[in-house]
PDB file of C-alpha atoms in Angstrom:
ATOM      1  CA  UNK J  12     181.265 145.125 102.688  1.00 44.00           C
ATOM      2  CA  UNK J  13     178.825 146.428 100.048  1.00 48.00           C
ATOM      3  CA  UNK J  14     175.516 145.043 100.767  1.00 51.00           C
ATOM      4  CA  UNK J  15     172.954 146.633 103.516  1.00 55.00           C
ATOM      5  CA  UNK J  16     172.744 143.244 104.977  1.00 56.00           C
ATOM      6  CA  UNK J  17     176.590 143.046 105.537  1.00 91.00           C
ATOM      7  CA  UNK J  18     176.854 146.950 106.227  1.00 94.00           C
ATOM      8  CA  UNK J  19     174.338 145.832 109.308  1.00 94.00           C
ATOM      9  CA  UNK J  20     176.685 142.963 110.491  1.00 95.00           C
ATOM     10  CA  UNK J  21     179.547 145.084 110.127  1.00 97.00           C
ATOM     11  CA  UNK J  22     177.774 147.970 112.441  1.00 97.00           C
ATOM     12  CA  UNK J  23     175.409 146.404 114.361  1.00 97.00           C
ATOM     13  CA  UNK J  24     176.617 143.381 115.019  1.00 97.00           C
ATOM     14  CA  UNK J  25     178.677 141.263 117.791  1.00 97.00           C
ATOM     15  CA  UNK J  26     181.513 139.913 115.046  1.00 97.00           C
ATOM     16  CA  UNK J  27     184.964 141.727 115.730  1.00 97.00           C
ATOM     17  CA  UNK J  28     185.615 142.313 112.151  1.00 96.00           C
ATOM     18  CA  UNK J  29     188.205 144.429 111.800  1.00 97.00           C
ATOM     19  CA  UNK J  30     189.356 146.179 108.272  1.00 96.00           C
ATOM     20  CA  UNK J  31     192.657 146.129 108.223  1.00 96.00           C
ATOM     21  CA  UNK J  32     192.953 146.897 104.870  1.00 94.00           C
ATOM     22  CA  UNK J  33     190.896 150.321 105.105  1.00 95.00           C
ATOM     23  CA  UNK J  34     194.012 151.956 105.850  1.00 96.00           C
ATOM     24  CA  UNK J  35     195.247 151.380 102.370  1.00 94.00           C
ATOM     25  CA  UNK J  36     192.470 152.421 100.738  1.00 94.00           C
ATOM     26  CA  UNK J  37     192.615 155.645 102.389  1.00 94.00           C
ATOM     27  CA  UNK J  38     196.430 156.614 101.106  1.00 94.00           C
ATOM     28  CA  UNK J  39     195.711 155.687  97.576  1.00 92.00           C
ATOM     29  CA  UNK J  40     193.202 158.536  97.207  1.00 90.00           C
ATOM     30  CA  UNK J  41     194.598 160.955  95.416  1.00 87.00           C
ATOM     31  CA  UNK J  42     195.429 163.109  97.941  1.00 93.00           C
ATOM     32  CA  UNK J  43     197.856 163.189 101.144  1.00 96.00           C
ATOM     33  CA  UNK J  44     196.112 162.848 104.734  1.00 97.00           C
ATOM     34  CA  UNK J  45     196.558 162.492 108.227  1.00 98.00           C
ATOM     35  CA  UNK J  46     194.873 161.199 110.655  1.00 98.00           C
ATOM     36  CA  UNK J  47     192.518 163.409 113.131  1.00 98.00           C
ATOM     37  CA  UNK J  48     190.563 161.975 116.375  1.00 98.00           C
ATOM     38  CA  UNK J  49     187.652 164.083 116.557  1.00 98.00           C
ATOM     39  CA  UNK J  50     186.704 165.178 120.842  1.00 98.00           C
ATOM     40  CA  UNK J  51     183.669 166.269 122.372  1.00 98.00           C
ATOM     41  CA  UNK J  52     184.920 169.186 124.488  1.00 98.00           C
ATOM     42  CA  UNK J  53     182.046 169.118 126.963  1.00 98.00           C
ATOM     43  CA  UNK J  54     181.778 165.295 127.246  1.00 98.00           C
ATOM     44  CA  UNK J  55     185.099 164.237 126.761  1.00 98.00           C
ATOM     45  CA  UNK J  56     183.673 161.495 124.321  1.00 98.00           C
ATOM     46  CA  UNK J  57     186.140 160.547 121.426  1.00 98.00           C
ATOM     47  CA  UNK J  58     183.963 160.522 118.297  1.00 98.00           C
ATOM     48  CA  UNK J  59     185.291 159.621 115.561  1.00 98.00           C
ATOM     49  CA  UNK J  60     188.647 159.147 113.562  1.00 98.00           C
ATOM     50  CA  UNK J  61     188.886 160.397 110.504  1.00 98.00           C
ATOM     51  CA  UNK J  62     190.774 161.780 107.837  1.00 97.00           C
ATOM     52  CA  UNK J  63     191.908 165.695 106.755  1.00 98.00           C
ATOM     53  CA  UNK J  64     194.084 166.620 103.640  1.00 97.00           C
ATOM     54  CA  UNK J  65     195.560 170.857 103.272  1.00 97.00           C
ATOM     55  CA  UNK J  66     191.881 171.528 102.023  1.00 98.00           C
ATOM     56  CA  UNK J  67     189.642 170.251 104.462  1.00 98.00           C
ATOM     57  CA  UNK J  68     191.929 171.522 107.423  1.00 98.00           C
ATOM     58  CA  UNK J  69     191.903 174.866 105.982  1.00 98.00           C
ATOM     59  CA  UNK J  70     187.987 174.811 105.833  1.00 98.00           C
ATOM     60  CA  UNK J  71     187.912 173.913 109.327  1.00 98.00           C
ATOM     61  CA  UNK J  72     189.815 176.333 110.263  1.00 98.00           C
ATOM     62  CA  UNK J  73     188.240 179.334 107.784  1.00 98.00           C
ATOM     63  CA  UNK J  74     184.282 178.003 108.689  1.00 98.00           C
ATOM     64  CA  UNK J  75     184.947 176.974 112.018  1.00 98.00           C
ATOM     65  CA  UNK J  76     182.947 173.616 111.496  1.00 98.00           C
ATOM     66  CA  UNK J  77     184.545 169.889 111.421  1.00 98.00           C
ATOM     67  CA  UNK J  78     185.629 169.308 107.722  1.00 98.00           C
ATOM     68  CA  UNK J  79     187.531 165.848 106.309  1.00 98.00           C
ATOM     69  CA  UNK J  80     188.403 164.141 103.158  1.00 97.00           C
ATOM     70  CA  UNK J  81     186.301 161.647 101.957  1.00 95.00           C
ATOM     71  CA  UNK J  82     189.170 159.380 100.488  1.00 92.00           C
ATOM     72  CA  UNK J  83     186.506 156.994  98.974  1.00 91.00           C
ATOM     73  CA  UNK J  84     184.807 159.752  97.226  1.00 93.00           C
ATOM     74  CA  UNK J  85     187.853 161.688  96.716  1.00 94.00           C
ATOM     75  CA  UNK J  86     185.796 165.166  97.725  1.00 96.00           C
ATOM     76  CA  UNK J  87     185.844 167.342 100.548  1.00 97.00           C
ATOM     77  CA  UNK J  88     183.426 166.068 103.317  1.00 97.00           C
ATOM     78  CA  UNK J  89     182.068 169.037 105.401  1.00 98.00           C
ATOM     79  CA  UNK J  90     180.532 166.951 108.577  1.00 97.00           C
ATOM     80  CA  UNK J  91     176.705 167.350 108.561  1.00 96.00           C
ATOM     81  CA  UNK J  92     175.805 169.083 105.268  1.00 95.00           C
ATOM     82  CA  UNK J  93     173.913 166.044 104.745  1.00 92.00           C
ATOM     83  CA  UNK J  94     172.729 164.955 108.095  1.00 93.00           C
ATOM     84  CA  UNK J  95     172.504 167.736 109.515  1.00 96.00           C
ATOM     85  CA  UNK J  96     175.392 166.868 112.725  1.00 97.00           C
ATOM     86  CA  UNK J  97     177.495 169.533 112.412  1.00 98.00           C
ATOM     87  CA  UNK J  98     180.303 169.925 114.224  1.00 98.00           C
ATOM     88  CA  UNK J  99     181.858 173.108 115.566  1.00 98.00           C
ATOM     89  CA  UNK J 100     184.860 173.361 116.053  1.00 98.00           C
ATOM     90  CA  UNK J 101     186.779 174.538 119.538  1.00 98.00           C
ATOM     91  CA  UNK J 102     190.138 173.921 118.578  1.00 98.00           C
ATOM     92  CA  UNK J 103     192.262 171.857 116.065  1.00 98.00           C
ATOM     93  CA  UNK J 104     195.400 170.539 118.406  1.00 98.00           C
ATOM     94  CA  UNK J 105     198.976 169.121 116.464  1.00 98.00           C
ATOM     95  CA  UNK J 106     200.894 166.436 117.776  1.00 98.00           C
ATOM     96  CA  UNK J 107     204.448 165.860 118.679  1.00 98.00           C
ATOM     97  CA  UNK J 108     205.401 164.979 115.594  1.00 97.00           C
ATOM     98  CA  UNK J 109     202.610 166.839 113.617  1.00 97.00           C
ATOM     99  CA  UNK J 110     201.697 163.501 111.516  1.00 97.00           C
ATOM    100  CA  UNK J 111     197.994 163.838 113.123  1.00 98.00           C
ATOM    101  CA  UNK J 112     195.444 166.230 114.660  1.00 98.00           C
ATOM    102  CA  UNK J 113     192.715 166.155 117.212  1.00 98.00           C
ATOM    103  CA  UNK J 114     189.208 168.397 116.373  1.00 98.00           C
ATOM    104  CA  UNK J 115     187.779 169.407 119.542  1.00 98.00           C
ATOM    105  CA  UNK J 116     184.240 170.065 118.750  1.00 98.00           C
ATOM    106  CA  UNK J 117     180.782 170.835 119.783  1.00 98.00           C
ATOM    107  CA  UNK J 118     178.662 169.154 118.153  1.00 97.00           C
ATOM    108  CA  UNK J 119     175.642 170.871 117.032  1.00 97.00           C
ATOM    109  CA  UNK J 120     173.341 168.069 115.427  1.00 95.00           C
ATOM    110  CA  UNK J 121     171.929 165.004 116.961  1.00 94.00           C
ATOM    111  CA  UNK J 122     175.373 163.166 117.545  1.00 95.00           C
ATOM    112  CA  UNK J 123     178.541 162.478 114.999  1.00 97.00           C
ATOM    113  CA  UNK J 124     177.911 158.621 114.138  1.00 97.00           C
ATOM    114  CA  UNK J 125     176.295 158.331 110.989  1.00 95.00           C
ATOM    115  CA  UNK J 126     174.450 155.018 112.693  1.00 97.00           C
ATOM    116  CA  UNK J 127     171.517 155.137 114.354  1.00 96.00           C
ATOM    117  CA  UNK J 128     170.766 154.108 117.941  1.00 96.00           C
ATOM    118  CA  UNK J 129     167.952 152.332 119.537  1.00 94.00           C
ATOM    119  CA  UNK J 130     165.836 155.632 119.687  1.00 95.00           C
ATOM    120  CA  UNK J 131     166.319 156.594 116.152  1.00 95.00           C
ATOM    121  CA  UNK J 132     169.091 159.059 116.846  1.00 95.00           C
ATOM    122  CA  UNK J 133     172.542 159.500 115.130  1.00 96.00           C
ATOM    123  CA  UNK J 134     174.902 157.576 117.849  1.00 97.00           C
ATOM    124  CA  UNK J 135     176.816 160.320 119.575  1.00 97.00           C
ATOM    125  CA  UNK J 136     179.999 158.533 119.183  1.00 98.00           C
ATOM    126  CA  UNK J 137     181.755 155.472 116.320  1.00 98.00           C
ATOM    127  CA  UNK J 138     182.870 153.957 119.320  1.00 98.00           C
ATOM    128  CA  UNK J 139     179.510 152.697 120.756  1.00 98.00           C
ATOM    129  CA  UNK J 140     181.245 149.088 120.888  1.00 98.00           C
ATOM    130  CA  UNK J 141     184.235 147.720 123.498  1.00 98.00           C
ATOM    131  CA  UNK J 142     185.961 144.212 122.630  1.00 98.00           C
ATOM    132  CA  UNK J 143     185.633 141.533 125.068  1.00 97.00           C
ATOM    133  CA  UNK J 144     186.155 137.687 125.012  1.00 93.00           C
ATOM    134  CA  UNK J 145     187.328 137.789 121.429  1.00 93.00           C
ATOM    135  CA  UNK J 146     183.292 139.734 120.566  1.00 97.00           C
ATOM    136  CA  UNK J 147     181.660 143.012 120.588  1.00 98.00           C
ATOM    137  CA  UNK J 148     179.815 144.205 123.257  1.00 98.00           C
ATOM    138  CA  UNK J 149     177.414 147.232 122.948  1.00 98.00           C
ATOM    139  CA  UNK J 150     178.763 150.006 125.256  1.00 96.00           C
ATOM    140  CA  UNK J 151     175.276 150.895 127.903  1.00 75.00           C
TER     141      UNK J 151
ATOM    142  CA  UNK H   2     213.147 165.002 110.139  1.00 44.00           C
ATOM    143  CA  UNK H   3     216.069 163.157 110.775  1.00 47.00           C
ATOM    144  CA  UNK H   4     218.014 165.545 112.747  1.00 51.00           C
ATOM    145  CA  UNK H   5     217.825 166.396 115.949  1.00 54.00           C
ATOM    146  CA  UNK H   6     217.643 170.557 115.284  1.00 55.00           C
ATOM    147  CA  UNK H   7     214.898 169.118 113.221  1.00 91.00           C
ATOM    148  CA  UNK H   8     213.182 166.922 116.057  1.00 94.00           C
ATOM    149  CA  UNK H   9     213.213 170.141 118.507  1.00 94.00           C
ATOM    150  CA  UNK H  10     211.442 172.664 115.632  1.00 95.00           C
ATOM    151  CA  UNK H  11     208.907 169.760 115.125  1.00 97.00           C
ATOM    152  CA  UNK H  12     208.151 168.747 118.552  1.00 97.00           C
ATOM    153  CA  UNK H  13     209.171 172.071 120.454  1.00 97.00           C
ATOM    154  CA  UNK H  14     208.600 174.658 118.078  1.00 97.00           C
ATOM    155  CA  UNK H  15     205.478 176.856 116.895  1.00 97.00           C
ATOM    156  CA  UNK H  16     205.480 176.436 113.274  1.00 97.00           C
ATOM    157  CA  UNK H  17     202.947 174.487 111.920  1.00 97.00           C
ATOM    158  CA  UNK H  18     204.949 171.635 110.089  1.00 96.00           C
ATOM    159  CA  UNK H  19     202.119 169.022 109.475  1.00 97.00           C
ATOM    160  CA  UNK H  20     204.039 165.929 107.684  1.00 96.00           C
ATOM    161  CA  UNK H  21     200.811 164.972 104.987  1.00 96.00           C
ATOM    162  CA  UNK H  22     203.205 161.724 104.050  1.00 94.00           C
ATOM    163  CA  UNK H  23     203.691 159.666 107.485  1.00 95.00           C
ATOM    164  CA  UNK H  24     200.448 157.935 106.377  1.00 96.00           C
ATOM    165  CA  UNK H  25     201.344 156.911 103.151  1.00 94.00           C
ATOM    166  CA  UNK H  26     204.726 155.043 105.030  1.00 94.00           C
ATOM    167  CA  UNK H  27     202.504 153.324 107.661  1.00 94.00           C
ATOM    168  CA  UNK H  28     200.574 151.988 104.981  1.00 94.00           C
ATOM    169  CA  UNK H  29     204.209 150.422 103.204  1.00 92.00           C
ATOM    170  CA  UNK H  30     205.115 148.610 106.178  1.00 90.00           C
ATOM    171  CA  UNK H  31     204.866 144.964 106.249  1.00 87.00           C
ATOM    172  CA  UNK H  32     202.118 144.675 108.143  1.00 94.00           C
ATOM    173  CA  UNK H  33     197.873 145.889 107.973  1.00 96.00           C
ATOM    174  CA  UNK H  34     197.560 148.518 110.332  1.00 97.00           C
ATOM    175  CA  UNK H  35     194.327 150.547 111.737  1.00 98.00           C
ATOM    176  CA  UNK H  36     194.761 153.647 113.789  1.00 98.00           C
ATOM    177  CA  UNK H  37     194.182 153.900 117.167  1.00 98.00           C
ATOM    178  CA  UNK H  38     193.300 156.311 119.558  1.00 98.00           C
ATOM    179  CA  UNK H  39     193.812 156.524 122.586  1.00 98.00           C
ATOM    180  CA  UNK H  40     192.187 158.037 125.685  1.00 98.00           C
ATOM    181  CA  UNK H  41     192.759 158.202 129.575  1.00 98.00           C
ATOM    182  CA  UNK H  42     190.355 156.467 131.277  1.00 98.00           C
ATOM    183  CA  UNK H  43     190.099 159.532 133.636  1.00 98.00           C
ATOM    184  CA  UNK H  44     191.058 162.859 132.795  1.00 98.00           C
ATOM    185  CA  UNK H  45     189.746 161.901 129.087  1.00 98.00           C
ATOM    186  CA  UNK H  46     192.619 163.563 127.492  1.00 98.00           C
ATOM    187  CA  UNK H  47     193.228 162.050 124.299  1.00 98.00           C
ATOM    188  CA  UNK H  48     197.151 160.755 124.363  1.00 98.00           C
ATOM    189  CA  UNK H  49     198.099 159.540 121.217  1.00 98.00           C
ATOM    190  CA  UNK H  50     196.854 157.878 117.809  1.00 98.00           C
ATOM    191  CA  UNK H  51     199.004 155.096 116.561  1.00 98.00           C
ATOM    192  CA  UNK H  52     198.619 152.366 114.490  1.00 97.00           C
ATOM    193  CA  UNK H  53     197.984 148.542 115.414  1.00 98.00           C
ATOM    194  CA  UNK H  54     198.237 145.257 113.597  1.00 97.00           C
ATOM    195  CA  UNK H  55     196.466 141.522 114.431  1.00 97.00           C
ATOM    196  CA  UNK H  56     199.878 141.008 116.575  1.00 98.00           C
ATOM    197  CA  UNK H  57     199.533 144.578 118.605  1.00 98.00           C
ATOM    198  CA  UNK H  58     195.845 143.994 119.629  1.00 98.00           C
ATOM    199  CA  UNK H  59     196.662 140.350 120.767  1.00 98.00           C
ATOM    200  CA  UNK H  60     199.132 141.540 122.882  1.00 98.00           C
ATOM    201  CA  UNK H  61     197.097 144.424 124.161  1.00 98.00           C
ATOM    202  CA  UNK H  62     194.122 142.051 124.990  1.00 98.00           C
ATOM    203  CA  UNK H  63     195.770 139.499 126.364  1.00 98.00           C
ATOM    204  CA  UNK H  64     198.359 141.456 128.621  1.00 98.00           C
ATOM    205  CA  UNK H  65     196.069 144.366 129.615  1.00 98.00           C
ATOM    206  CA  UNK H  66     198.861 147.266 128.678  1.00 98.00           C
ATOM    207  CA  UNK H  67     199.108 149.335 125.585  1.00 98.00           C
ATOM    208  CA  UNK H  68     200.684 147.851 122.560  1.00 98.00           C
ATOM    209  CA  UNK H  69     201.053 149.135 119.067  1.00 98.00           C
ATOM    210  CA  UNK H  70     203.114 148.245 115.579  1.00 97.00           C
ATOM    211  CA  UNK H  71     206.134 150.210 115.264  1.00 95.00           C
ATOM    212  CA  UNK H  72     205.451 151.150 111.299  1.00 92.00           C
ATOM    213  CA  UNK H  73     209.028 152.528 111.294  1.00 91.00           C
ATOM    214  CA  UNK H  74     210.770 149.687 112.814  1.00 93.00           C
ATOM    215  CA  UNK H  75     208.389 147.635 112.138  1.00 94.00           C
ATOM    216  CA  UNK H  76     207.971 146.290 115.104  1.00 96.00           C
ATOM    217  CA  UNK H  77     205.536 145.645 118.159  1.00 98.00           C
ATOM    218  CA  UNK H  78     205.676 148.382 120.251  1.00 97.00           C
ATOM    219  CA  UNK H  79     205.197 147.599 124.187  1.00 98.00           C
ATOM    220  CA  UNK H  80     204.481 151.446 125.115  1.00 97.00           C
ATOM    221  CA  UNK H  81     206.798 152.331 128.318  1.00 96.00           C
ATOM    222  CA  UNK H  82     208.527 149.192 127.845  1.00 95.00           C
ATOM    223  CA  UNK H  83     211.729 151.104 127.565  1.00 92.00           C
ATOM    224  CA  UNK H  84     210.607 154.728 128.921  1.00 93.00           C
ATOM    225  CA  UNK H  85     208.013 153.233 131.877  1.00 96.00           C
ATOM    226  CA  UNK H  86     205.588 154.919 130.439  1.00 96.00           C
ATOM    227  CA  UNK H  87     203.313 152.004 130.245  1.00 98.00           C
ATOM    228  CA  UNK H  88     199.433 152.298 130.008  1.00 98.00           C
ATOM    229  CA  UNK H  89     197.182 149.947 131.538  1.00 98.00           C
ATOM    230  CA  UNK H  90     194.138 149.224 129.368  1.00 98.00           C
ATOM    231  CA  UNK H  91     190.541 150.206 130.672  1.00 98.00           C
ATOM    232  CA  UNK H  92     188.929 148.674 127.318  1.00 98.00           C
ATOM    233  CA  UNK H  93     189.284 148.593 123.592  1.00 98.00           C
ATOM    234  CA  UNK H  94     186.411 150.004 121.717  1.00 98.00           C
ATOM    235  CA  UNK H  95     185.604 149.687 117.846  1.00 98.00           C
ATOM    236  CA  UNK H  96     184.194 152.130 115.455  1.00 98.00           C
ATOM    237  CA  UNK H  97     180.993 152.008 113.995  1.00 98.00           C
ATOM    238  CA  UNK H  98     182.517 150.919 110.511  1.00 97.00           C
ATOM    239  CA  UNK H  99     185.946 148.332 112.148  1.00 97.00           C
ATOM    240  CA  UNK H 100     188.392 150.290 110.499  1.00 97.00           C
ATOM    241  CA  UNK H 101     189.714 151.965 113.914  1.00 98.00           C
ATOM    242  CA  UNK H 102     190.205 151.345 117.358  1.00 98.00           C
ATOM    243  CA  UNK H 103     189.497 153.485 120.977  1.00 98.00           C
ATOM    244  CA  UNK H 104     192.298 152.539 123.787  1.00 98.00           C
ATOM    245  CA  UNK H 105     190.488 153.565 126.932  1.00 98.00           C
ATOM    246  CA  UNK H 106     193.730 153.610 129.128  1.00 98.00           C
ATOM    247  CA  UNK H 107     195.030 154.559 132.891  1.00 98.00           C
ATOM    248  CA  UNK H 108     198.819 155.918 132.381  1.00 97.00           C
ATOM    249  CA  UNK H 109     200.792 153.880 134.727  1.00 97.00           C
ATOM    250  CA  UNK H 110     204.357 156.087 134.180  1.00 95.00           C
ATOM    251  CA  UNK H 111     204.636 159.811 133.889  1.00 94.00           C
ATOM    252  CA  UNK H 112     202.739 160.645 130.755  1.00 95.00           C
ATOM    253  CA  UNK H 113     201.993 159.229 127.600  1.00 97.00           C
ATOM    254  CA  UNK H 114     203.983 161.220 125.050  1.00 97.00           C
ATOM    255  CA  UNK H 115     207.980 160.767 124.273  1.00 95.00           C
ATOM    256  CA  UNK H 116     208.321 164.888 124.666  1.00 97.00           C
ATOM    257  CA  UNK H 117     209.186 166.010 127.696  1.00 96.00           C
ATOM    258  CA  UNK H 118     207.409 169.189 129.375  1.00 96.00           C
ATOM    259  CA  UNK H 119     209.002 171.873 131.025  1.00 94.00           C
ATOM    260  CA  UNK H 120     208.956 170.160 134.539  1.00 95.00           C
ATOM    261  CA  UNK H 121     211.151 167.395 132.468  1.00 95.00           C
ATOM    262  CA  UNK H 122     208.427 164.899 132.606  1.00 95.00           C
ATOM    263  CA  UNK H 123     207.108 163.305 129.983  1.00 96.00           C
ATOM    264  CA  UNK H 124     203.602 164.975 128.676  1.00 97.00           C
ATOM    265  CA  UNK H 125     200.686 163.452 129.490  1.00 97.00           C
ATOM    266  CA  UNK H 126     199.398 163.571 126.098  1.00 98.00           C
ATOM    267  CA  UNK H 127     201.083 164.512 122.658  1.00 98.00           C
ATOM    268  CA  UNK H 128     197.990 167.486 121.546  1.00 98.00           C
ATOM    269  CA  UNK H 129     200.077 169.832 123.736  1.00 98.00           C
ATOM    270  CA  UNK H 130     199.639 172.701 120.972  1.00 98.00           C
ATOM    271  CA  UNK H 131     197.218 174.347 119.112  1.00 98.00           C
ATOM    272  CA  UNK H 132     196.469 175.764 115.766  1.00 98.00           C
ATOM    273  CA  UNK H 133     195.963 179.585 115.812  1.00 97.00           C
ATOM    274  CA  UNK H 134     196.053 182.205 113.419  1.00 93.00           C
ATOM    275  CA  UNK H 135     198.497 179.447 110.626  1.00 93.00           C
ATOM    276  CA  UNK H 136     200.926 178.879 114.013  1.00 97.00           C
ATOM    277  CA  UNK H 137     201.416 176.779 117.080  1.00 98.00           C
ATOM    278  CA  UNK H 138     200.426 177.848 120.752  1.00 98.00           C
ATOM    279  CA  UNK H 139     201.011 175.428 123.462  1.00 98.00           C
ATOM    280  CA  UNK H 140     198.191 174.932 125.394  1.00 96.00           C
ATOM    281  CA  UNK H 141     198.549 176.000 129.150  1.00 75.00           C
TER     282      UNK H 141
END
């Protein structure tokens, strides 16, 4: 998916396209990650899902701000230095078996998606899509 | 952590343990995988993330209850199928980019996570500690 036109498809579109190969991708970066499901703590809203090697959870945790690893860039991603949607950060829960975490955050920009909505704004949430009848269906 | 000593400090204990190479083995299963979250429909705790192939989301769809891929056993993985733990599904969202899935569930059993709390239930959701000052805290 490199073109815009296919980047639009991908993210705007009614195709269920799923990457199944993204996964992959993301543990041949150089570095070792888990998983982390990012949480509104006011909304409820599940964000995103992303990705958080030693350095980026101990920036979170120092900064107090959402911080991941950007395993296609290989480099530290601290949420909204570029866009501006910071996130801050409530509390950084384990699981059971401590092979992921879950960011509760506030989030302190415009919303967490790096899309845009119909009014311009970054989406709030990824997850601004449900499945039904085998397509995508924009979530009111 | 093949032990079961081992199982209790992971899953019981307040040291923070994180395992930065579970990701890197669900990738080496047989089968494409993207992670899933997953939410309840009404409380909005966040349960669980696992991982789902093609064969898990069929199922899921097409019976209405929680399935994953066992990346272990590599198998599918009918949640409460052998605790009764089962979760209905609400809806399946996608993220902006189709590398990850949202399971917007109603817990039909006890809880959603294999731990058991200390009314000897199973937990309602797996984030059942936090991360505070480099330790654990279970959250109240």
């Amino acid at each position: 998916m490199g073109t815009s036109v296919d980047t639009e498809r991908l993210e705007e579109g009614c195709e269920l396209l799923l990457d199944f190969e993204k996964l992959r991708k993301v543990t041949q970066c150089d570095e070792a990650v888990v998983p982390v499901a990012v949480q509104d703590a006011d909304t409820k809203e599940v964000l995103i899902v992303a990705y958080v090697n030693q350095t980026a959870l101990a920036y979170t945790l120092e900064h107090g701000v959402a911080a991941f690893w950007s395993t296609s860039r290989n480099e530290l991603w601290v949420k909204g230095e570029t866009s501006g949607d910071t996130l801050g950060i409530v509390e950084v829960r384990v699981n059971c078996e401590q092979n992921s975490l879950l960011y509760i955050v506030r989030p302190l920009g415009e919303g967490a998606c790096h899309t845009k909505g119909p009014d311009g704004r970054s989406r709030s949430s990824c997850y601004y899509r449900r499945i039904k009848g085998g397509a995508l269906e924009f979530v009111a």
